């Protein structure tokens, strides 16, 4: 086929939707579109057709940097030597309320 | 849905060809993840053959959704009532959406949608055999909804637990919508079956023509299925072709009874010992002919898809030229809202 010229595909966009009662935008999927306006319209039709959301973000996939799975363990190590990051670290005398 | 990485792995330090023992470790990690039912995600290491088989399966699944729009769209302008017409339009719109979800899932494996469409147009990749059958009457729209979408759901529900994360998540979304398609088809057939004798006969004729092709949707018998064993070991597939086909037959028999329609199989009978319905032999010669491109509508379906792509080229170019002139983000109506 000559009508599919390589490299002419529209850029990829990642779609994030915030649901009606959702507190944050959640990754819903992705789509191809020539520009942001078309990406937004297509995302509306594709991912919110049944009232799934009230707010949509589209982001060029190329703008996203992801953490590497190979370094997952080291990268996300929860620093066990820093227990003071957790509320249970702190001892509060019995009977103190609203704390 | 849990937070997920973006569909396409953005540029970054890719997995450079590791030395021998690192490769072994990676394979071990992969095998352990599959055994533990953890999802494999786009940037995780995976065997080349796993990647290749997923690209093949997901792409052909996507192609099926896109080609599958044709037999039903054939009846949009001729739907017998506005209600039925609106339903059918919504359904065909859903199929387009399913195709897009699936192309996106395939793209996380490092292929482009453009390349996949090229493989479809040039006949190097297939789509479901079922869409090479013609829709001859309005009742066919109902038979497709009930039987074809029903078979698709039986096939696809287990895929929601498939080992590859993006595919599994796409299937969750798709299965929700397919079940609505199946219900609309069933309702359509029920209306016809309870209508005039001519309508009843039309419904029966449609079921007669779509029953066997629907059973073929589950693929060749287990003994002849070339990809099955490996796909099952990798948790891509969770049940064998024959198992799923049996499940579908068992579901359909009582549903046909409620419809007041018969299934065109004189050998269909309840097997007390097995606890399943026995069915007659499937015409695998017909199945292979359809896969070879010799079904009733293969040439027509593919040519229509190619033509749409060819004749749409100037529109795609116009959109790209407009985006280039105004900047890809140009004209965004508003900044991100709801922060």
Short mmCIF file of C-alpha atoms in Angstrom, two decimals:
data_model
loop_
_atom_site.label_atom_id
_atom_site.label_comp_id
_atom_site.label_asym_id
_atom_site.label_seq_id
_atom_site.Cartn_x
_atom_site.Cartn_y
_atom_site.Cartn_z
CA UNK A 1 0.00 0.00 0.00
CA UNK A 2 1.36 3.37 -0.92
CA UNK A 3 -1.31 5.32 0.90
CA UNK A 4 0.21 4.65 4.31
CA UNK A 5 3.32 6.73 4.28
CA UNK A 6 5.59 5.95 7.20
CA UNK A 7 5.91 8.64 9.84
CA UNK A 8 2.69 10.39 8.87
CA UNK A 9 0.64 9.04 11.76
CA UNK A 10 -0.84 11.69 14.04
CA UNK A 11 0.89 12.05 17.42
CA UNK A 12 -0.22 9.99 20.39
CA UNK A 13 -2.01 11.64 23.33
CA UNK A 14 -2.57 10.26 26.80
CA UNK A 15 -6.04 10.88 28.22
CA UNK A 16 -6.85 11.56 31.88
CA UNK A 17 -10.46 11.75 33.08
CA UNK A 18 -11.88 13.00 36.37
CA UNK A 19 -15.16 11.29 37.18
CA UNK A 20 -18.27 13.02 38.40
CA UNK A 21 -17.42 12.23 42.01
CA UNK A 22 -13.74 11.55 41.38
CA UNK A 23 -11.19 13.52 43.32
CA UNK A 24 -8.45 13.32 40.74
CA UNK A 25 -7.83 12.71 37.08
CA UNK A 26 -7.15 9.08 36.26
CA UNK A 27 -5.39 7.76 33.19
CA UNK A 28 -8.14 6.47 30.89
CA UNK A 29 -6.21 5.53 27.76
CA UNK A 30 -4.67 7.11 24.72
CA UNK A 31 -5.52 8.17 21.20
CA UNK A 32 -4.04 9.69 18.06
CA UNK A 33 -5.00 13.20 17.02
CA UNK A 34 -3.40 15.94 14.93
CA UNK A 35 -3.67 18.59 17.67
CA UNK A 36 -4.84 19.18 21.23
CA UNK A 37 -8.32 20.36 20.31
CA UNK A 38 -9.04 17.26 18.24
CA UNK A 39 -7.47 15.10 20.94
CA UNK A 40 -9.82 16.65 23.49
CA UNK A 41 -12.90 16.17 21.33
CA UNK A 42 -12.03 12.60 20.48
CA UNK A 43 -11.25 11.86 24.13
CA UNK A 44 -14.67 13.21 25.04
CA UNK A 45 -16.36 10.93 22.51
CA UNK A 46 -14.19 7.93 23.25
CA UNK A 47 -13.82 7.93 27.02
CA UNK A 48 -16.82 9.86 28.41
CA UNK A 49 -19.63 8.58 26.20
CA UNK A 50 -21.54 7.19 29.15
CA UNK A 51 -21.08 9.99 31.63
CA UNK A 52 -17.73 8.70 32.90
CA UNK A 53 -16.29 12.11 33.61
CA UNK A 54 -16.64 15.85 33.96
CA UNK A 55 -13.07 16.89 33.16
CA UNK A 56 -10.59 15.61 30.59
CA UNK A 57 -6.87 16.27 30.21
CA UNK A 58 -4.94 15.31 27.11
CA UNK A 59 -1.15 15.25 27.14
CA UNK A 60 1.20 14.48 24.26
CA UNK A 61 2.62 11.02 25.10
CA UNK A 62 6.06 12.36 24.20
CA UNK A 63 5.82 14.85 27.08
CA UNK A 64 5.62 12.10 29.69
CA UNK A 65 8.70 10.69 31.38
CA UNK A 66 8.13 7.44 33.23
CA UNK A 67 10.15 5.71 35.93
CA UNK A 68 12.06 2.69 34.77
CA UNK A 69 10.85 -0.76 35.86
CA UNK A 70 14.46 -1.97 35.98
CA UNK A 71 15.23 0.47 38.78
CA UNK A 72 11.88 -0.01 40.44
CA UNK A 73 13.15 -1.47 43.72
CA UNK A 74 15.89 1.05 44.30
CA UNK A 75 13.85 3.98 43.07
CA UNK A 76 10.87 3.35 45.32
CA UNK A 77 12.70 2.02 48.38
CA UNK A 78 10.57 3.38 51.25
CA UNK A 79 13.56 4.34 53.44
CA UNK A 80 12.89 2.05 56.39
CA UNK A 81 15.33 4.10 58.43
CA UNK A 82 12.92 7.03 58.40
CA UNK A 83 10.00 5.72 60.48
CA UNK A 84 9.31 9.27 61.66
CA UNK A 85 7.59 9.78 58.32
CA UNK A 86 4.67 7.75 59.63
CA UNK A 87 2.12 8.96 62.17
CA UNK A 88 2.45 5.77 64.23
CA UNK A 89 6.04 6.76 65.09
CA UNK A 90 4.87 9.37 67.58
CA UNK A 91 3.82 8.36 71.08
CA UNK A 92 0.98 10.37 72.52
CA UNK A 93 -0.09 9.95 76.15
CA UNK A 94 -3.35 8.07 76.78
CA UNK A 95 -6.38 10.25 76.99
CA UNK A 96 -5.23 13.05 74.71
CA UNK A 97 -8.09 13.62 72.34
CA UNK A 98 -8.54 15.03 68.84
CA UNK A 99 -4.92 14.38 67.90
CA UNK B 1 -8.26 1.56 37.76
CA UNK B 2 -4.89 1.56 39.46
CA UNK B 3 -2.44 4.25 38.40
CA UNK B 4 -0.91 2.99 35.21
CA UNK B 5 2.06 4.00 33.17
CA UNK B 6 1.30 5.88 29.98
CA UNK B 7 0.23 3.69 27.11
CA UNK B 8 3.34 4.19 25.11
CA UNK B 9 6.66 3.96 26.87
CA UNK B 10 8.11 7.43 26.39
CA UNK B 11 11.69 7.78 25.29
CA UNK B 12 14.06 6.78 28.01
CA UNK B 13 16.81 4.33 28.79
CA UNK B 14 15.35 1.26 27.09
CA UNK B 15 16.38 -2.20 28.18
CA UNK B 16 19.83 -2.37 26.61
CA UNK B 17 20.83 -5.84 25.43
CA UNK B 18 21.86 -7.39 28.72
CA UNK B 19 24.65 -9.92 29.12
CA UNK B 20 23.76 -13.61 29.32
CA UNK B 21 22.99 -13.96 33.03
CA UNK B 22 21.06 -10.70 33.13
CA UNK B 23 18.87 -12.08 30.34
CA UNK B 24 18.30 -15.20 32.41
CA UNK B 25 17.39 -13.11 35.45
CA UNK B 26 14.98 -11.04 33.37
CA UNK B 27 13.32 -14.19 32.08
CA UNK B 28 13.06 -15.57 35.62
CA UNK B 29 11.48 -12.35 36.80
CA UNK B 30 9.03 -12.48 33.91
CA UNK B 31 8.12 -16.11 34.57
CA UNK B 32 7.62 -15.39 38.26
CA UNK B 33 5.43 -12.38 37.50
CA UNK B 34 3.23 -14.44 35.16
CA UNK B 35 2.99 -17.30 37.67
CA UNK B 36 2.07 -14.87 40.45
CA UNK B 37 -0.66 -13.35 38.22
CA UNK B 38 1.05 -9.97 38.35
CA UNK B 39 0.42 -7.86 35.27
CA UNK B 40 3.20 -7.32 32.76
CA UNK B 41 3.41 -3.62 31.93
CA UNK B 42 4.75 -1.89 28.79
CA UNK B 43 8.17 -1.07 30.12
CA UNK B 44 8.77 -4.44 31.80
CA UNK B 45 11.09 -6.87 30.11
CA UNK B 46 9.26 -9.60 28.19
CA UNK B 47 10.30 -12.42 25.83
CA UNK B 48 10.30 -11.40 22.16
CA UNK B 49 7.85 -14.17 21.32
CA UNK B 50 5.46 -12.95 24.04
CA UNK B 51 5.61 -9.46 22.60
CA UNK B 52 5.12 -10.75 19.05
CA UNK B 53 2.15 -12.96 19.89
CA UNK B 54 0.48 -10.10 21.77
CA UNK B 55 1.00 -7.70 18.89
CA UNK B 56 -0.56 -10.26 16.56
CA UNK B 57 -3.51 -11.02 18.82
CA UNK B 58 -4.31 -7.45 19.92
CA UNK B 59 -3.89 -6.02 16.42
CA UNK B 60 -6.14 -8.64 14.87
CA UNK B 61 -8.62 -8.00 17.63
CA UNK B 62 -8.52 -4.27 16.80
CA UNK B 63 -8.89 -4.97 13.08
CA UNK B 64 -11.95 -7.11 13.85
CA UNK B 65 -13.62 -4.22 15.64
CA UNK B 66 -12.98 -1.89 12.71
CA UNK B 67 -13.99 -4.30 9.95
CA UNK B 68 -16.92 -5.42 12.13
CA UNK B 69 -18.46 -1.99 11.73
CA UNK B 70 -19.21 -2.74 8.08
CA UNK B 71 -21.75 -5.58 8.20
CA UNK B 72 -23.87 -3.71 10.76
CA UNK B 73 -23.44 -0.25 9.31
CA UNK B 74 -24.88 -1.82 6.16
CA UNK B 75 -28.29 -1.55 7.88
CA UNK B 76 -28.08 1.89 9.52
CA UNK B 77 -29.90 3.69 6.72
CA UNK B 78 -32.49 0.93 6.52
CA UNK B 79 -33.24 0.37 10.20
CA UNK B 80 -37.00 -0.12 10.61
CA UNK B 81 -37.57 2.45 13.38
CA UNK B 82 -35.81 5.50 14.78
CA UNK B 83 -35.25 3.71 18.07
CA UNK B 84 -33.55 0.79 16.36
CA UNK B 85 -31.56 3.14 14.19
CA UNK B 86 -30.26 5.18 17.13
CA UNK B 87 -29.29 1.96 18.93
CA UNK B 88 -27.44 0.66 15.91
CA UNK B 89 -25.54 3.91 15.40
CA UNK B 90 -24.49 3.91 19.06
CA UNK B 91 -23.33 0.33 18.74
CA UNK B 92 -21.25 0.96 15.64
CA UNK B 93 -19.73 3.96 17.42
CA UNK B 94 -18.78 1.66 20.30
CA UNK B 95 -17.06 -0.72 17.88
CA UNK B 96 -14.94 2.16 16.59
CA UNK B 97 -14.03 2.97 20.19
CA UNK B 98 -13.08 -0.65 20.87
CA UNK B 99 -10.80 -0.57 17.86
CA UNK B 100 -9.10 2.54 19.22
CA UNK B 101 -8.64 1.11 22.72
CA UNK B 102 -7.09 -2.00 21.21
CA UNK B 103 -4.78 -0.17 18.80
CA UNK B 104 -3.59 1.85 21.80
CA UNK B 105 -2.94 -1.34 23.75
CA UNK B 106 -1.02 -2.80 20.80
CA UNK B 107 1.04 0.38 20.50
CA UNK B 108 2.35 -0.05 24.04
CA UNK B 109 4.24 -3.04 22.61
CA UNK B 110 6.27 -0.82 20.30
CA UNK B 111 4.34 -0.94 17.02
CA UNK B 112 2.56 2.04 15.48
CA UNK B 113 -1.11 2.08 14.59
CA UNK B 114 -0.12 3.15 11.10
CA UNK B 115 2.00 0.04 10.68
CA UNK B 116 -0.80 -2.18 11.97
CA UNK B 117 -3.31 -0.63 9.57
CA UNK B 118 -0.83 -1.20 6.80
CA UNK B 119 -0.64 -4.89 7.76
CA UNK B 120 -4.45 -5.06 7.68
CA UNK B 121 -4.72 -3.31 4.32
CA UNK B 122 -2.07 -5.48 2.73
CA UNK B 123 -3.64 -8.67 4.09
CA UNK B 124 -0.66 -9.60 6.26
CA UNK B 125 -2.85 -9.51 9.37
CA UNK B 126 -6.30 -10.99 9.69
CA UNK B 127 -9.53 -10.04 11.38
CA UNK B 128 -12.25 -12.27 12.77
CA UNK B 129 -13.64 -14.74 10.21
CA UNK B 130 -17.18 -13.80 11.21
CA UNK B 131 -17.17 -10.41 9.49
CA UNK B 132 -16.79 -12.00 6.09
CA UNK B 133 -20.43 -13.03 6.15
CA UNK B 134 -23.07 -10.75 4.61
CA UNK B 135 -25.95 -9.09 6.47
CA UNK B 136 -28.84 -10.00 4.21
CA UNK B 137 -31.82 -8.92 6.31
CA UNK B 138 -32.61 -6.63 9.24
CA UNK B 139 -32.77 -9.70 11.50
CA UNK B 140 -29.06 -10.26 10.86
CA UNK B 141 -28.39 -7.18 13.00
CA UNK B 142 -30.09 -8.99 15.87
CA UNK B 143 -28.31 -12.28 15.21
CA UNK B 144 -24.96 -10.46 15.21
CA UNK B 145 -25.77 -8.80 18.52
CA UNK B 146 -26.94 -11.97 20.19
CA UNK B 147 -24.60 -14.58 18.72
CA UNK B 148 -21.54 -12.73 17.45
CA UNK B 149 -21.25 -10.32 20.36
CA UNK B 150 -22.23 -13.16 22.69
CA UNK B 151 -19.36 -15.28 21.37
CA UNK B 152 -17.07 -12.27 21.63
CA UNK B 153 -17.99 -11.76 25.29
CA UNK B 154 -17.44 -15.43 26.10
CA UNK B 155 -14.01 -15.11 24.50
CA UNK B 156 -13.16 -11.76 26.03
CA UNK B 157 -14.27 -11.95 29.64
CA UNK B 158 -11.32 -14.24 30.50
CA UNK B 159 -9.02 -11.77 28.69
CA UNK B 160 -9.83 -9.22 31.41
CA UNK B 161 -7.41 -11.32 33.52
CA UNK B 162 -4.81 -11.65 30.78
CA UNK B 163 -1.19 -11.24 31.89
CA UNK B 164 -0.53 -8.12 29.78
CA UNK B 165 -1.87 -5.10 31.69
CA UNK B 166 -2.88 -2.74 28.85
CA UNK B 167 -4.75 -5.53 27.04
CA UNK B 168 -6.52 -6.65 30.22
CA UNK B 169 -7.59 -3.07 31.01
CA UNK B 170 -8.87 -2.52 27.46
CA UNK B 171 -10.89 -5.71 27.75
CA UNK B 172 -12.55 -4.61 30.99
CA UNK B 173 -13.80 -1.50 29.24
CA UNK B 174 -14.83 -3.37 26.10
CA UNK B 175 -16.68 -6.17 27.90
CA UNK B 176 -18.91 -3.67 29.69
CA UNK B 177 -20.00 -2.25 26.35
CA UNK B 178 -20.29 -5.59 24.55
CA UNK B 179 -22.82 -6.85 27.05
CA UNK B 180 -25.09 -3.98 26.07
CA UNK B 181 -24.67 -4.93 22.40
CA UNK B 182 -25.62 -8.50 23.13
CA UNK B 183 -28.75 -7.42 24.96
CA UNK B 184 -29.86 -5.14 22.15
CA UNK B 185 -29.44 -7.98 19.65
CA UNK B 186 -31.42 -10.35 21.81
CA UNK B 187 -34.19 -7.82 22.27
CA UNK B 188 -34.33 -7.21 18.53
CA UNK B 189 -34.67 -10.93 17.77
CA UNK B 190 -37.29 -11.35 20.47
CA UNK B 191 -39.41 -8.57 18.95
CA UNK B 192 -39.18 -10.23 15.55
CA UNK B 193 -39.77 -13.72 16.88
CA UNK B 194 -42.97 -12.56 18.62
CA UNK B 195 -44.06 -10.48 15.63
CA UNK B 196 -45.77 -11.54 12.43
CA UNK B 197 -45.05 -14.95 10.90
CA UNK B 198 -42.88 -13.21 8.30
CA UNK B 199 -40.85 -11.48 11.02
CA UNK B 200 -40.50 -14.74 12.95
CA UNK B 201 -39.28 -16.49 9.81
CA UNK B 202 -36.79 -13.72 9.16
CA UNK B 203 -35.39 -14.06 12.70
CA UNK B 204 -35.11 -17.84 12.35
CA UNK B 205 -33.37 -17.50 9.00
CA UNK B 206 -30.82 -15.10 10.48
CA UNK B 207 -30.07 -17.44 13.38
CA UNK B 208 -29.74 -20.33 10.93
CA UNK B 209 -27.10 -18.45 8.96
CA UNK B 210 -25.12 -17.00 11.90
CA UNK B 211 -25.05 -19.96 14.30
CA UNK B 212 -22.22 -21.97 12.77
CA UNK B 213 -20.01 -19.00 11.87
CA UNK B 214 -20.41 -17.85 15.49
CA UNK B 215 -19.14 -21.20 16.77
CA UNK B 216 -16.15 -20.81 14.45
CA UNK B 217 -15.25 -17.55 16.20
CA UNK B 218 -13.66 -19.58 18.98
CA UNK B 219 -11.01 -20.77 16.57
CA UNK B 220 -9.86 -24.20 15.47
CA UNK B 221 -10.26 -27.26 17.72
CA UNK B 222 -7.70 -27.46 20.52
CA UNK B 223 -5.70 -30.14 18.73
CA UNK B 224 -5.11 -27.84 15.75
CA UNK B 225 -4.65 -24.51 17.48
CA UNK B 226 -1.05 -23.49 16.85
CA UNK B 227 -0.78 -20.64 19.37
CA UNK B 228 -2.92 -22.06 22.16
CA UNK B 229 -0.47 -23.93 24.39
CA UNK B 230 2.03 -21.09 24.60
CA UNK B 231 -0.63 -18.42 25.08
CA UNK B 232 -2.09 -20.44 27.93
CA UNK B 233 1.31 -20.90 29.56
CA UNK B 234 1.79 -17.13 29.39
CA UNK B 235 -1.66 -16.45 30.85
CA UNK B 236 -2.65 -14.55 27.73
CA UNK B 237 -5.35 -17.11 27.15
CA UNK B 238 -7.10 -18.63 30.14
CA UNK B 239 -9.29 -21.30 28.51
CA UNK B 240 -8.96 -23.44 25.40
CA UNK B 241 -10.95 -22.78 22.21
CA UNK B 242 -13.10 -25.86 22.71
CA UNK B 243 -13.80 -25.04 26.36
CA UNK B 244 -15.05 -21.56 25.47
CA UNK B 245 -17.06 -22.88 22.54
CA UNK B 246 -18.76 -25.40 24.84
CA UNK B 247 -19.51 -22.67 27.37
CA UNK B 248 -21.10 -20.59 24.59
CA UNK B 249 -23.28 -23.46 23.34
CA UNK B 250 -24.46 -24.17 26.89
CA UNK B 251 -25.42 -20.51 27.34
CA UNK B 252 -27.17 -20.19 23.97
CA UNK B 253 -29.45 -23.22 24.02
CA UNK B 254 -31.78 -21.94 26.77
CA UNK B 255 -31.60 -18.41 25.37
CA UNK B 256 -32.80 -19.69 21.99
CA UNK B 257 -35.65 -21.45 23.73
CA UNK B 258 -36.80 -18.19 25.34
CA UNK B 259 -36.55 -16.51 21.96
CA UNK B 260 -38.82 -19.16 20.50
CA UNK B 261 -36.20 -19.91 17.85
CA UNK B 262 -34.30 -23.10 17.09
CA UNK B 263 -30.59 -23.59 16.55
CA UNK B 264 -29.79 -25.20 13.18
CA UNK B 265 -28.12 -28.33 14.55
CA UNK B 266 -30.01 -31.66 14.50
CA UNK B 267 -27.32 -33.22 16.72
CA UNK B 268 -27.76 -30.73 19.52
CA UNK B 269 -28.72 -32.66 22.64
CA UNK B 270 -28.22 -32.51 26.39
CA UNK B 271 -25.54 -34.88 27.61
CA UNK B 272 -26.45 -35.87 31.15
CA UNK B 273 -23.09 -37.50 31.75
CA UNK B 274 -21.01 -34.50 30.76
CA UNK B 275 -23.48 -31.92 32.02
CA UNK B 276 -23.14 -30.10 28.69
CA UNK B 277 -24.88 -29.80 25.34
CA UNK B 278 -23.39 -31.97 22.61
CA UNK B 279 -23.31 -30.31 19.21
CA UNK B 280 -22.78 -31.52 15.66
CA UNK B 281 -19.52 -31.23 13.73
CA UNK B 282 -18.28 -27.83 12.56
CA UNK B 283 -17.42 -27.36 8.89
CA UNK B 284 -13.73 -26.56 9.33
CA UNK B 285 -13.23 -26.57 5.57
CA UNK B 286 -15.50 -23.53 5.36
CA UNK B 287 -13.62 -21.89 8.25
CA UNK B 288 -10.26 -22.37 6.54
CA UNK B 289 -11.61 -21.05 3.25
CA UNK B 290 -12.86 -17.88 4.97
CA UNK B 291 -9.47 -17.42 6.66
CA UNK B 292 -7.77 -17.88 3.30
CA UNK B 293 -9.79 -14.93 2.01
CA UNK B 294 -12.38 -17.01 0.18
CA UNK B 295 -15.40 -16.22 2.34
CA UNK B 296 -18.45 -14.46 0.90
CA UNK B 297 -17.36 -10.89 1.72
CA UNK B 298 -13.57 -10.93 2.29
CA UNK B 299 -12.71 -8.93 -0.81
CA UNK B 300 -15.51 -6.42 -0.29
CA UNK B 301 -14.68 -5.78 3.39
CA UNK B 302 -11.01 -5.21 2.75
CA UNK B 303 -11.56 -3.05 -0.30
CA UNK B 304 -14.03 -0.84 1.53
CA UNK B 305 -11.48 -0.33 4.34
CA UNK B 306 -8.69 0.43 1.87
CA UNK B 307 -10.87 2.84 -0.02
CA UNK B 308 -11.86 4.73 3.14
CA UNK B 309 -8.18 5.03 4.04
CA UNK B 310 -7.12 6.04 0.52
CA UNK B 311 -9.90 8.56 -0.02
CA UNK B 312 -9.43 9.98 3.49
CA UNK B 313 -5.74 10.69 2.90
CA UNK B 314 -6.28 14.35 1.93
CA UNK B 315 -8.36 14.96 5.07
CA UNK B 316 -5.62 13.52 7.29
CA UNK B 317 -3.07 15.65 5.49
CA UNK B 318 -5.22 18.76 5.93
CA UNK B 319 -5.52 18.10 9.66
CA UNK B 320 -1.76 17.58 9.95
CA UNK B 321 -1.04 20.75 7.96
CA UNK B 322 -3.42 22.76 10.12
CA UNK B 323 -1.80 21.41 13.29
CA UNK B 324 1.63 22.23 11.92
CA UNK B 325 0.63 25.80 11.16
CA UNK B 326 -1.12 26.47 14.47
CA UNK B 327 1.14 24.38 16.69
CA UNK B 328 0.02 20.99 17.96
CA UNK B 329 -1.51 22.56 21.07
CA UNK B 330 -2.90 25.52 19.11
CA UNK B 331 -6.38 26.67 19.86
CA UNK B 332 -6.85 24.74 23.10
CA UNK B 333 -10.11 26.18 24.37
CA UNK B 334 -9.03 26.33 28.02
CA UNK B 335 -6.18 25.31 30.25
CA UNK B 336 -6.47 22.24 32.44
CA UNK B 337 -9.50 22.61 34.65
CA UNK B 338 -10.48 21.12 37.95
CA UNK B 339 -7.05 21.02 39.50
#
